[in-house]
CSV table of C-alpha atoms and ligand atoms in Angstrom, one decimal:
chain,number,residue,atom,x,y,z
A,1,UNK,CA,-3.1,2.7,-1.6
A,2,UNK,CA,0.6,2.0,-3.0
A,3,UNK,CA,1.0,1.9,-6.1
A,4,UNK,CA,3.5,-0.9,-7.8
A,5,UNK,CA,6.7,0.0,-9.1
A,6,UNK,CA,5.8,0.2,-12.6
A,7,UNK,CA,3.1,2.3,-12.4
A,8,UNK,CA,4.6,5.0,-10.3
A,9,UNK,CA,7.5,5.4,-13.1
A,10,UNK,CA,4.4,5.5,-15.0
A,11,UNK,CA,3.4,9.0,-13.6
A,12,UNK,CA,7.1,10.4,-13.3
A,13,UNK,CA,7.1,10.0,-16.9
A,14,UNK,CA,4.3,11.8,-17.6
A,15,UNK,CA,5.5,14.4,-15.7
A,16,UNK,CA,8.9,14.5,-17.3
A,17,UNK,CA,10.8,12.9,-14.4
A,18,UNK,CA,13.6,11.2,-16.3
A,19,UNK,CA,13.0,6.9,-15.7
A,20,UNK,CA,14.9,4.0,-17.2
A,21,UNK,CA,13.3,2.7,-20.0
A,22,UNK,CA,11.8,-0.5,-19.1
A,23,UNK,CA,8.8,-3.1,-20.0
A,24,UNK,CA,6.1,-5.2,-17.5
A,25,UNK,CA,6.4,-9.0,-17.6
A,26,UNK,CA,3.7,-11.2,-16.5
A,27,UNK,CA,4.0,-14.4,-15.3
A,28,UNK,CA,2.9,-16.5,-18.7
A,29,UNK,CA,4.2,-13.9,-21.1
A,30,UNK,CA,7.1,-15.3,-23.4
A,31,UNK,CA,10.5,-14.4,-22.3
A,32,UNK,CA,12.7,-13.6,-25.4
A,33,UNK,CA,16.0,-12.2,-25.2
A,34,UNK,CA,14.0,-9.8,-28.3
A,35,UNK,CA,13.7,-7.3,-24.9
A,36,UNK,CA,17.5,-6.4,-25.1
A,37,UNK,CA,17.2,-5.3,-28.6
A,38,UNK,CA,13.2,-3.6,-27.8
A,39,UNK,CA,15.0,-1.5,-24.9
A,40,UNK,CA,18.4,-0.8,-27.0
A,41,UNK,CA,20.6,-3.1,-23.9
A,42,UNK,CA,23.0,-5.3,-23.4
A,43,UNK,CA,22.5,-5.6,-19.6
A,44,UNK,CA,18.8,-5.6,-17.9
A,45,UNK,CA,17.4,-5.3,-14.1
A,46,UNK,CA,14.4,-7.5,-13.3
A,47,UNK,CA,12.6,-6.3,-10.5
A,48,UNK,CA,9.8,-7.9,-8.7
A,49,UNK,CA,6.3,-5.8,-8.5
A,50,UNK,CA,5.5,-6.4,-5.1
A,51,UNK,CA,4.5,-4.2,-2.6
A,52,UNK,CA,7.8,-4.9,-0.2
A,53,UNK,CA,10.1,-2.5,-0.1
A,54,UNK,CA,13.2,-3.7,0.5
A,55,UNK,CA,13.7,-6.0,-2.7
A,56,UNK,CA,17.4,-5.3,-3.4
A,57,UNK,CA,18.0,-7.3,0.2
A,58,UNK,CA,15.9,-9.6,-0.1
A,59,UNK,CA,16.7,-11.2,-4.0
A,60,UNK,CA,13.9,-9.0,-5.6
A,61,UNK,CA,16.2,-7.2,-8.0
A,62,UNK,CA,18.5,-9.1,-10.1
A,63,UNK,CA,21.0,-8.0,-12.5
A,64,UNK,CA,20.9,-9.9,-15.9
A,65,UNK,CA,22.6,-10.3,-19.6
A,66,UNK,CA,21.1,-11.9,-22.4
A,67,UNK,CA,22.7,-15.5,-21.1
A,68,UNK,CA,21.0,-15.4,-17.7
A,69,UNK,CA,17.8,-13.4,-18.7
A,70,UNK,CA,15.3,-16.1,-19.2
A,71,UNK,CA,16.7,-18.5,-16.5
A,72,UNK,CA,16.5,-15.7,-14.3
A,73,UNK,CA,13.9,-14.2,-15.0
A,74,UNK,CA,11.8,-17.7,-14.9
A,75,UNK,CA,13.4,-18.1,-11.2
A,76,UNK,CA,12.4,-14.7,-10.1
A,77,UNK,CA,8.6,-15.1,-11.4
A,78,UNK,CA,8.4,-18.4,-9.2
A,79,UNK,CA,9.8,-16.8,-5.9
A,80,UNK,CA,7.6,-16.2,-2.7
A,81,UNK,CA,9.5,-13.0,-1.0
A,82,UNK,CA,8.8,-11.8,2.6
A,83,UNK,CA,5.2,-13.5,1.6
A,84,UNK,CA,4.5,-11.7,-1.3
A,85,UNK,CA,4.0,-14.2,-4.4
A,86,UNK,CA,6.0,-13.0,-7.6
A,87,UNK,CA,3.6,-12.8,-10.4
A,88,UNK,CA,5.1,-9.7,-12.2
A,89,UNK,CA,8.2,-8.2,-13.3
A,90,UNK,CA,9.4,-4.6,-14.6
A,91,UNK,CA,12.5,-5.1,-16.5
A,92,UNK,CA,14.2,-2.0,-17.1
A,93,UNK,CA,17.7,-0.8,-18.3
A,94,UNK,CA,20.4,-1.2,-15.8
A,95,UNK,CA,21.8,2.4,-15.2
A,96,UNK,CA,25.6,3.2,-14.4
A,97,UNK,CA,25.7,4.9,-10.8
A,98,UNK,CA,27.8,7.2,-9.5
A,99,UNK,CA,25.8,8.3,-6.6
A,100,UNK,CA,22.6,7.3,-5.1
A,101,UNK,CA,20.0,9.9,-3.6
A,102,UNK,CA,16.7,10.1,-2.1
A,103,UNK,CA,13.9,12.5,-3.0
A,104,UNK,CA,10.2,12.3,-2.0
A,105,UNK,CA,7.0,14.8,-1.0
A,106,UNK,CA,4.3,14.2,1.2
A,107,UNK,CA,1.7,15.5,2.5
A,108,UNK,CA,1.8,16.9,6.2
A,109,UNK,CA,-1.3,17.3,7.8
A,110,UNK,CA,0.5,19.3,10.5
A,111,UNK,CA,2.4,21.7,8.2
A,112,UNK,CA,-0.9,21.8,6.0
A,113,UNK,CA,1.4,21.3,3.3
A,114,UNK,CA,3.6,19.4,1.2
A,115,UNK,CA,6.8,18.7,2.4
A,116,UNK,CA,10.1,18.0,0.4
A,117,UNK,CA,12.8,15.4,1.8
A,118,UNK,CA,16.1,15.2,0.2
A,119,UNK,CA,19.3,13.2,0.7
A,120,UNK,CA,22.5,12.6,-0.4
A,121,UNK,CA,23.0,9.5,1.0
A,122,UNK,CA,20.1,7.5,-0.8
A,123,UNK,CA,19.2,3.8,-1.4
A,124,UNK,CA,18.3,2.8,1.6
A,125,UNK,CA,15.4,3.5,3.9
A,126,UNK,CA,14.6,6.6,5.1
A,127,UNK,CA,14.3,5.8,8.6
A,128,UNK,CA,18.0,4.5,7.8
A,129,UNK,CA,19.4,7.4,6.3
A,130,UNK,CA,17.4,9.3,9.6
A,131,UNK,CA,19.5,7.1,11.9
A,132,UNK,CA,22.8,7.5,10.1
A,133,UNK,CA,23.3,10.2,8.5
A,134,UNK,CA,20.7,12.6,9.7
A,135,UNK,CA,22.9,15.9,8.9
A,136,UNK,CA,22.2,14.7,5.0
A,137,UNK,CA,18.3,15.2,5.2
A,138,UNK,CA,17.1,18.5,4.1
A,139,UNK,CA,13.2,18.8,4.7
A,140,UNK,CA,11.3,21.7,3.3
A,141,UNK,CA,7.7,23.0,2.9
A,142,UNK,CA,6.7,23.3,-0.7
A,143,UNK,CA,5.5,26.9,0.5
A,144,UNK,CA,6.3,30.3,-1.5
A,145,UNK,CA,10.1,30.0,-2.9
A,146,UNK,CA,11.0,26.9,-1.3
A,147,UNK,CA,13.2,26.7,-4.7
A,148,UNK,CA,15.8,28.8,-3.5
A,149,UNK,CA,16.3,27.8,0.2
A,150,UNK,CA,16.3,23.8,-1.3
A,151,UNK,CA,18.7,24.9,-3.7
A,152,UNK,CA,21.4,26.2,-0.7
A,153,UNK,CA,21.0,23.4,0.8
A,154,UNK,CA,21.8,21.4,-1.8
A,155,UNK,CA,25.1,23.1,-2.7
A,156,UNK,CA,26.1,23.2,1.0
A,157,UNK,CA,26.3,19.4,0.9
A,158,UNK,CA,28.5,19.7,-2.0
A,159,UNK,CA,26.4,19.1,-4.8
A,160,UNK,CA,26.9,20.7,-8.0
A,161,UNK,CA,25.0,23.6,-9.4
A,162,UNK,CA,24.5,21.6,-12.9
A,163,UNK,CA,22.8,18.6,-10.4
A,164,UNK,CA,21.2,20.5,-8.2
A,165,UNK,CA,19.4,22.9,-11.0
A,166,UNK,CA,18.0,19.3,-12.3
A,167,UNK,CA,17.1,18.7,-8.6
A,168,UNK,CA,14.8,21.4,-8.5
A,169,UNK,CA,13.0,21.0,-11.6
A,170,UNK,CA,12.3,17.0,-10.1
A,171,UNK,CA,11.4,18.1,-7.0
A,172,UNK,CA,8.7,20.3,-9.1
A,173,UNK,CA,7.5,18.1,-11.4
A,174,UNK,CA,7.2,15.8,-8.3
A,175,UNK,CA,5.3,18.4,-5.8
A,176,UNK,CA,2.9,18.6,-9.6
A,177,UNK,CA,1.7,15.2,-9.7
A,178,UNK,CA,1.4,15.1,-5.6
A,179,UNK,CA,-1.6,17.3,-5.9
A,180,UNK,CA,-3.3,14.7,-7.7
A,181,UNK,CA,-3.9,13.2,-4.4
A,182,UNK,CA,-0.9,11.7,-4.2
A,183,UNK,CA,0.2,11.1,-0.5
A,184,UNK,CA,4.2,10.0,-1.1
A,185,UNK,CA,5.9,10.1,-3.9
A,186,UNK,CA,9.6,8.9,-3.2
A,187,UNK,CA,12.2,8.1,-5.4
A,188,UNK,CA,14.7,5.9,-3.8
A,189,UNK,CA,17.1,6.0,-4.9
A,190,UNK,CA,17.5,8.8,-7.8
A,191,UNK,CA,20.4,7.9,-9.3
A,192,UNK,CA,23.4,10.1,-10.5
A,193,UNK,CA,24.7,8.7,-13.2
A,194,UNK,CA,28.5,8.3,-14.5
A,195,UNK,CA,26.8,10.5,-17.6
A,196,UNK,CA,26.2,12.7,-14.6
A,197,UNK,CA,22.3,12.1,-15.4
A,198,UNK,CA,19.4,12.1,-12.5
A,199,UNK,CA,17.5,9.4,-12.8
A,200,UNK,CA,14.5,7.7,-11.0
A,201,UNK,CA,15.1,4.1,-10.3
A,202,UNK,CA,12.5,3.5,-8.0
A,203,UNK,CA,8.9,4.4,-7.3
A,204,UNK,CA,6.6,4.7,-4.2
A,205,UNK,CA,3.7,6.4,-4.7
A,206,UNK,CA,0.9,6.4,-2.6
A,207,UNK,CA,-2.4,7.7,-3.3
A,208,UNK,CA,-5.4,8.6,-0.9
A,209,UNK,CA,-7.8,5.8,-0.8
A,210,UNK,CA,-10.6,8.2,-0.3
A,211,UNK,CA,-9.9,9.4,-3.6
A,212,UNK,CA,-9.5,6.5,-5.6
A,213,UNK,CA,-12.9,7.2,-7.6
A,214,UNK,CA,-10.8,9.8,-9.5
A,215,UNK,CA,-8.4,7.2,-10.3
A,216,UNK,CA,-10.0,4.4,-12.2
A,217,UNK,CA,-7.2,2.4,-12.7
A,218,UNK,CA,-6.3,1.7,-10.0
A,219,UNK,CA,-9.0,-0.1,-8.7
A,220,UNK,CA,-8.2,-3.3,-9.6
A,221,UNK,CA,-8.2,-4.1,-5.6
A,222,UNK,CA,-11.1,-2.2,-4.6
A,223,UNK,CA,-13.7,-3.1,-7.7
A,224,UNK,CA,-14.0,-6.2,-5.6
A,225,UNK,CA,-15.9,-4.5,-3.5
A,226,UNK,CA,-17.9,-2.5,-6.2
A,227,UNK,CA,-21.7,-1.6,-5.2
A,228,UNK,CA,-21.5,-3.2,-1.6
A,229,UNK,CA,-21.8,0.3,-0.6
A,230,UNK,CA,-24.9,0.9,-2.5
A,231,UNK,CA,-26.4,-2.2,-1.2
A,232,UNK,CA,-25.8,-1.8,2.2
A,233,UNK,CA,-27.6,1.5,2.0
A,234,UNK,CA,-30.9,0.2,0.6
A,235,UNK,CA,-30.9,-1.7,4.0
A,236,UNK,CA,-30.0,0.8,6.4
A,237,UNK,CA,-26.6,0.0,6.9
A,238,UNK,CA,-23.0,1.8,6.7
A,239,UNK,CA,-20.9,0.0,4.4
A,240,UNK,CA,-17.2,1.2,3.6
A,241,UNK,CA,-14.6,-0.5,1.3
A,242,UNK,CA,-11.0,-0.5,2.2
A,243,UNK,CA,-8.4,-2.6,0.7
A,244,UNK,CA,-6.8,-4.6,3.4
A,245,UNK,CA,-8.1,-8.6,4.4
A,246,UNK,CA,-10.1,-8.5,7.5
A,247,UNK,CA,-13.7,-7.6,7.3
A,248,UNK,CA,-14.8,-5.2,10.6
A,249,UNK,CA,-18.4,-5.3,11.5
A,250,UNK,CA,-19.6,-3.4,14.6
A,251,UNK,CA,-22.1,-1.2,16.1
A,252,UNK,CA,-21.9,2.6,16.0
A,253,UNK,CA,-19.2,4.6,14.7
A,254,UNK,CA,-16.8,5.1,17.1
A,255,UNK,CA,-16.8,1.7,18.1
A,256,UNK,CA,-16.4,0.8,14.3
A,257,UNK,CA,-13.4,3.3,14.5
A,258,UNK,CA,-12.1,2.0,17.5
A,259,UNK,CA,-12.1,-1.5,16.1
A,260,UNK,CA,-10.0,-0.2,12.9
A,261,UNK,CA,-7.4,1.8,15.0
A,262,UNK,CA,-6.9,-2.0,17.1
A,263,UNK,CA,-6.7,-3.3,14.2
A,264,UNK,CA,-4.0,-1.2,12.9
A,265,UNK,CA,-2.2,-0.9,16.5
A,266,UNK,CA,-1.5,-4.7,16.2
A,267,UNK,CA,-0.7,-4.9,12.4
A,268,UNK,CA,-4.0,-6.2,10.6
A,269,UNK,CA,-5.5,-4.2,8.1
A,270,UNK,CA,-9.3,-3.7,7.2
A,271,UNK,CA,-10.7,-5.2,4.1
A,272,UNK,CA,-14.1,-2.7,4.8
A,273,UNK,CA,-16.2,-2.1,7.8
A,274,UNK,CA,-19.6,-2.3,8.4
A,275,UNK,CA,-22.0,-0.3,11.0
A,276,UNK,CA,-25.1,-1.9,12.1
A,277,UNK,CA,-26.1,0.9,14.0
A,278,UNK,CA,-28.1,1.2,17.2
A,279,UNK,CA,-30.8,-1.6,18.0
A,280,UNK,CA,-30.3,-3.5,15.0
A,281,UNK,CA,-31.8,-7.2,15.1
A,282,UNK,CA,-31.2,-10.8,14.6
A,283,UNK,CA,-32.2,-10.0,10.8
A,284,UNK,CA,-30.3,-7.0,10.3
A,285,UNK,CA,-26.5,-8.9,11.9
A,286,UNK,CA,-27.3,-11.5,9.3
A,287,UNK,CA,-27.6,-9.3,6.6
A,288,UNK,CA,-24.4,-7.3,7.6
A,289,UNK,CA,-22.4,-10.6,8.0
A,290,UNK,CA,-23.7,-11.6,4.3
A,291,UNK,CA,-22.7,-7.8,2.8
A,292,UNK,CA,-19.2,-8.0,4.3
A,293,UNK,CA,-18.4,-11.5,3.2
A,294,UNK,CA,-19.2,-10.6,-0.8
A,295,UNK,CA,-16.1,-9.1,-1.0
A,296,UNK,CA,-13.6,-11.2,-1.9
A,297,UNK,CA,-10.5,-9.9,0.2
A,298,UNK,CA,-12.0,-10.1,3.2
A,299,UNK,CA,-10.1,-13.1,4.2
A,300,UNK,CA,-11.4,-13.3,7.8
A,301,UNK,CA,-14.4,-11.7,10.0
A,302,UNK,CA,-13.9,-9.1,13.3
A,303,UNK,CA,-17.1,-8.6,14.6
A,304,UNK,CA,-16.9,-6.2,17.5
A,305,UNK,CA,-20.2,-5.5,19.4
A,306,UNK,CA,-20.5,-3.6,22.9
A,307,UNK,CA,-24.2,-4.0,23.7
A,308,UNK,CA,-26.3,-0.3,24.4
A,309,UNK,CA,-29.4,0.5,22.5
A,310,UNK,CA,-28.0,-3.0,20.6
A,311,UNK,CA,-28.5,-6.3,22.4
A,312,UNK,CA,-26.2,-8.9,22.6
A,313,UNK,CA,-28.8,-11.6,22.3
A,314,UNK,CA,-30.0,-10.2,19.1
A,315,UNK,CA,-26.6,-9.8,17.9
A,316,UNK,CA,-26.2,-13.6,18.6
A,317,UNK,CA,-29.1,-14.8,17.1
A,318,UNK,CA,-28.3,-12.9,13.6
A,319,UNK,CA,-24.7,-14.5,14.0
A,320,UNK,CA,-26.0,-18.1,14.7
A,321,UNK,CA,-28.5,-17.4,11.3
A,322,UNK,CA,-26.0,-16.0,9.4
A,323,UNK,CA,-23.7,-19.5,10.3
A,324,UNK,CA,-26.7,-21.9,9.8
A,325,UNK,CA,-28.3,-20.1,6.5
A,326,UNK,CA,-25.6,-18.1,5.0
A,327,UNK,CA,-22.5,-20.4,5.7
A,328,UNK,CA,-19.3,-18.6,6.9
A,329,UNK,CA,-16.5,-19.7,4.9
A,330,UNK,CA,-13.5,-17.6,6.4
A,331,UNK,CA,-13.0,-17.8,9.9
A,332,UNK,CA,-15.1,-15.0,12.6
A,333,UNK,CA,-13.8,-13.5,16.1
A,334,UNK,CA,-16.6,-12.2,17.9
A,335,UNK,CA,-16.4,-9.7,20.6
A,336,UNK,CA,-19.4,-9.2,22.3
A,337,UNK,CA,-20.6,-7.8,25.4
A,338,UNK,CA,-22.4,-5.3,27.1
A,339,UNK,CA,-26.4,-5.1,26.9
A,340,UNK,CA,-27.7,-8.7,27.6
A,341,UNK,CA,-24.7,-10.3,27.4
A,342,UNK,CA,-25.5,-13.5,29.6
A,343,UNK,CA,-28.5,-14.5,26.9
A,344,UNK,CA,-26.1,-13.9,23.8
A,345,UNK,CA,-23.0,-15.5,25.2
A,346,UNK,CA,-25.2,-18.5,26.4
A,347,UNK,CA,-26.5,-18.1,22.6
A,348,UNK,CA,-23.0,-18.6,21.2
A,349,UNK,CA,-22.2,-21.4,23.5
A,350,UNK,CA,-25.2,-23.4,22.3
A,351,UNK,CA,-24.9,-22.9,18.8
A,352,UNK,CA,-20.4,-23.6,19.6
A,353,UNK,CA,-19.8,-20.5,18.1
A,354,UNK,CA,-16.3,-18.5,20.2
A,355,UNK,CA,-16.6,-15.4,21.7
A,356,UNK,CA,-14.7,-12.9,23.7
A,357,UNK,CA,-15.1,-10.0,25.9
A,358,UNK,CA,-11.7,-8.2,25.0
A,359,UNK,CA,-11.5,-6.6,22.1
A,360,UNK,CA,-7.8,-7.0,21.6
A,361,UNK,CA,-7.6,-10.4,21.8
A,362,UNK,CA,-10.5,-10.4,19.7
A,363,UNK,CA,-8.4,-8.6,17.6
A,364,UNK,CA,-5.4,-10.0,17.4
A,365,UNK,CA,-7.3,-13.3,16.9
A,366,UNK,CA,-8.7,-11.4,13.6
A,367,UNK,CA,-5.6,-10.5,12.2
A,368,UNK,CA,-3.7,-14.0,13.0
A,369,UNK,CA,-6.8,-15.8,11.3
A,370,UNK,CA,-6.8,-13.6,8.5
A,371,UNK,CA,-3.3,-14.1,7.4
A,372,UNK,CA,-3.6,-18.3,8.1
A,373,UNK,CA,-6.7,-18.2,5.7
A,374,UNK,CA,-4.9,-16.4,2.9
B,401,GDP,P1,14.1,-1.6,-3.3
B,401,GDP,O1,15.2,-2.3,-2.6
B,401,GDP,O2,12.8,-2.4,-3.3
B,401,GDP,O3,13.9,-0.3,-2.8
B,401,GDP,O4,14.5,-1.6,-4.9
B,401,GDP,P2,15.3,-0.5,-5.7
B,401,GDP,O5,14.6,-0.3,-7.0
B,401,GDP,O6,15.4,0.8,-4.9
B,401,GDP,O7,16.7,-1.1,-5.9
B,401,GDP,C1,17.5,-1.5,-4.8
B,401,GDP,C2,19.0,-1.2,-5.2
B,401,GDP,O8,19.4,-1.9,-6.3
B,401,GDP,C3,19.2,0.3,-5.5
B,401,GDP,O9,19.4,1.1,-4.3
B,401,GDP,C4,20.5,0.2,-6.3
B,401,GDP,O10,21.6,0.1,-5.5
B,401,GDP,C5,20.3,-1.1,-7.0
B,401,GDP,N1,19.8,-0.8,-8.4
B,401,GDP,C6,18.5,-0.6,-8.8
B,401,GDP,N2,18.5,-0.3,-10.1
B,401,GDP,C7,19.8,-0.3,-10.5
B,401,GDP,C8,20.4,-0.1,-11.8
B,401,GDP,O11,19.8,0.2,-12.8
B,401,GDP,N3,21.8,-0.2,-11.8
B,401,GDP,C9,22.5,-0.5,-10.7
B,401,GDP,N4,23.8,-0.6,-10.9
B,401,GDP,N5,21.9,-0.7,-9.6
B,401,GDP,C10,20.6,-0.6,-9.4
B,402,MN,MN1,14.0,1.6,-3.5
């Protein structure tokens, strides 16, 4: 789960990692020019809270005085950008740069351990600092005195001791707060300032949505969700909440996993996934469908079924319930073949319910309805 902008800076502060001073702005709130006097300013950056990171391209960071702040500001908190609605701002000092640099960690399964990426040529992406200029990325394990070796690095690529002392005590405040199940924390771009300062002017972090119970809150997204787990338990059924829009129901795990991973191949992105098991009947679809539709996000349905122990006639009747009694209001791809599959498909076609027998069109279907019904 990425966290927004503001709240990342949130955790560098309390870790001592040196941020602008800034303030949140919600859509509603009263825009005074008061802020430039609260922050101790004469010039401000508003910067949409979205989770898109490429803002500074795409109008999400403007530059503003106390003439253009509230004109601006108002304009920003109305945009749309690359789809993401503007209902937040964090307004923060404007800083004087001299250089821009990139610094994150993250954790490497592979490595079994945290690794730290720097750059000297910062502000944009990483995969576009990879692509031109990758003689500037230094990439270390955060194993025993990784301190040192960063450090030479550092002043090979010409940066001075002063900076690259204050490098190193970032980069461990930063490898700190990554063991609090942080995935990626980047800063991009920490800025060197023309007070030869390092500052963080951006945030990404990402935490591990398995651990989000240790992170209350956060949860705005996933309390949506709260308890379906617990409910789907009392009725023999394996319910997991995930924070993306398309609600996956299926039966057995691997299918289930399979489903996910297609998901994720072609772009979409779970909202939770259900598994009916083996042999479940009409009654027990029904209640799956009904479990997976109380939360909120899920903005569309991806039911993949591939008929064993579980038969596709069953399957179909629970669907064809669940449509009559229940009422569907976001749009369902069904998938379903295998055991039976003549009586549920004839099922479906009676009742007009779609269906298909590939689950990547199935898929894709999903994802495409998902976003439409948004
Ligand atoms: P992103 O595009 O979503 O990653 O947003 P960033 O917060 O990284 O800002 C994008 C770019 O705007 C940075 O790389 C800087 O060049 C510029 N920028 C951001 N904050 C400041 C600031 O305080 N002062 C100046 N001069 N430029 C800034
Ligand atoms: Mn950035």
């Amino acid at each position: 789960m990425d966290l927004k902008e503001h709240q990342g800076k949130k955790i560098f502060k309390k870790y001592e990692i040196p941020v602008p001073s800034g303030k949140v702005i919600n859509q509603g709130d009263d825009l005074t020019v008061k802020i430039f006097e609260e922050l101790g300013v004469d010039e401000l950056v508003l910067k949409a809270q979205i989770p898109f990171g490429k803002r500074g391209k795409s109008g999400g960071i403007l530059f503003v005085t106390r003439e253009d702040f509230v004109e601006k500001a108002k304009s920003l908190l109305n945009k749309t950008i690359q789809g993401f609605k503007v209902e937040q701002l964090w307004v923060e000092e404007k800083l004087d740069i001299e250089k821009e640099y990139y610094l994150s960690t993250t954790l490497s399964r592979t490595d079994k351990s945290y690794m730290l990426v720097f750059s000297s040529a910062g502000g944009v992406d990483i995969e576009e600092i990879s692509e031109q200029h990758p003689d500037k990325i230094i990439k270390i394990a955060l194993k025993a005195d990784w301190q040192k070796q960063f450090a030479q690095e550092c002043l090979d690529q010409g940066l001075s001791q002063k900076v690259v002392t204050h490098l190193v005590k970032i980069s461990e405040k930063l490898h700190q707060l990554s063991r609090n199940d942080v995935m990626l924390a980047e800063i991009n771009p920490l800025i060197l300032t023309k007070q030869n300062k390092l500052i963080a002017a951006d945030s990404k972090v990402t935490l591990d949505a398995n651990a989000l119970f240790r992170h209350k809150e956060y949860q705005e997204k996933v309390k949506s969700g709260d308890g379906l787990e617990e409910e789907a338990k009392v009725k023999d059924l394996a319910y997991v909440q995930l924070d993306g829009d398309v609600g996956v129901i299926g039966n057995g795990a691997g299918l289930v996993m399979c489903a996910l991973d297609t998901l994720a191949h072609f772009g979409g992105q779970p909202a939770n996934f259900l598994d009916i098991g083996g042999g479940a009947d009409a009654d027990k679809m029904t209640e799956a469908m009904k479990i997976v539709l109380k939360n909120p996000s899920c903005k569309a349905l991806f039911i993949n079924i591939f008929g064993g122990i579980t038969k596709c006639d069953e399957v179909a009747k629970g669907i064809v319930q669940a449509v009559k009694k229940v009422g569907i209001k976001v749009p369902m791809t069904v998938r379903l073949v295998g055991t039976n599959e003549k009586q549920g498909q004839a099922i479906m076609e009676q009742n007009n319910i779609e269906y298909y027998q590939d689950m990547e069109i199935a898929a894709k279907k999903a994802i495409k309805s998902a976003k439409e019904s948004k």
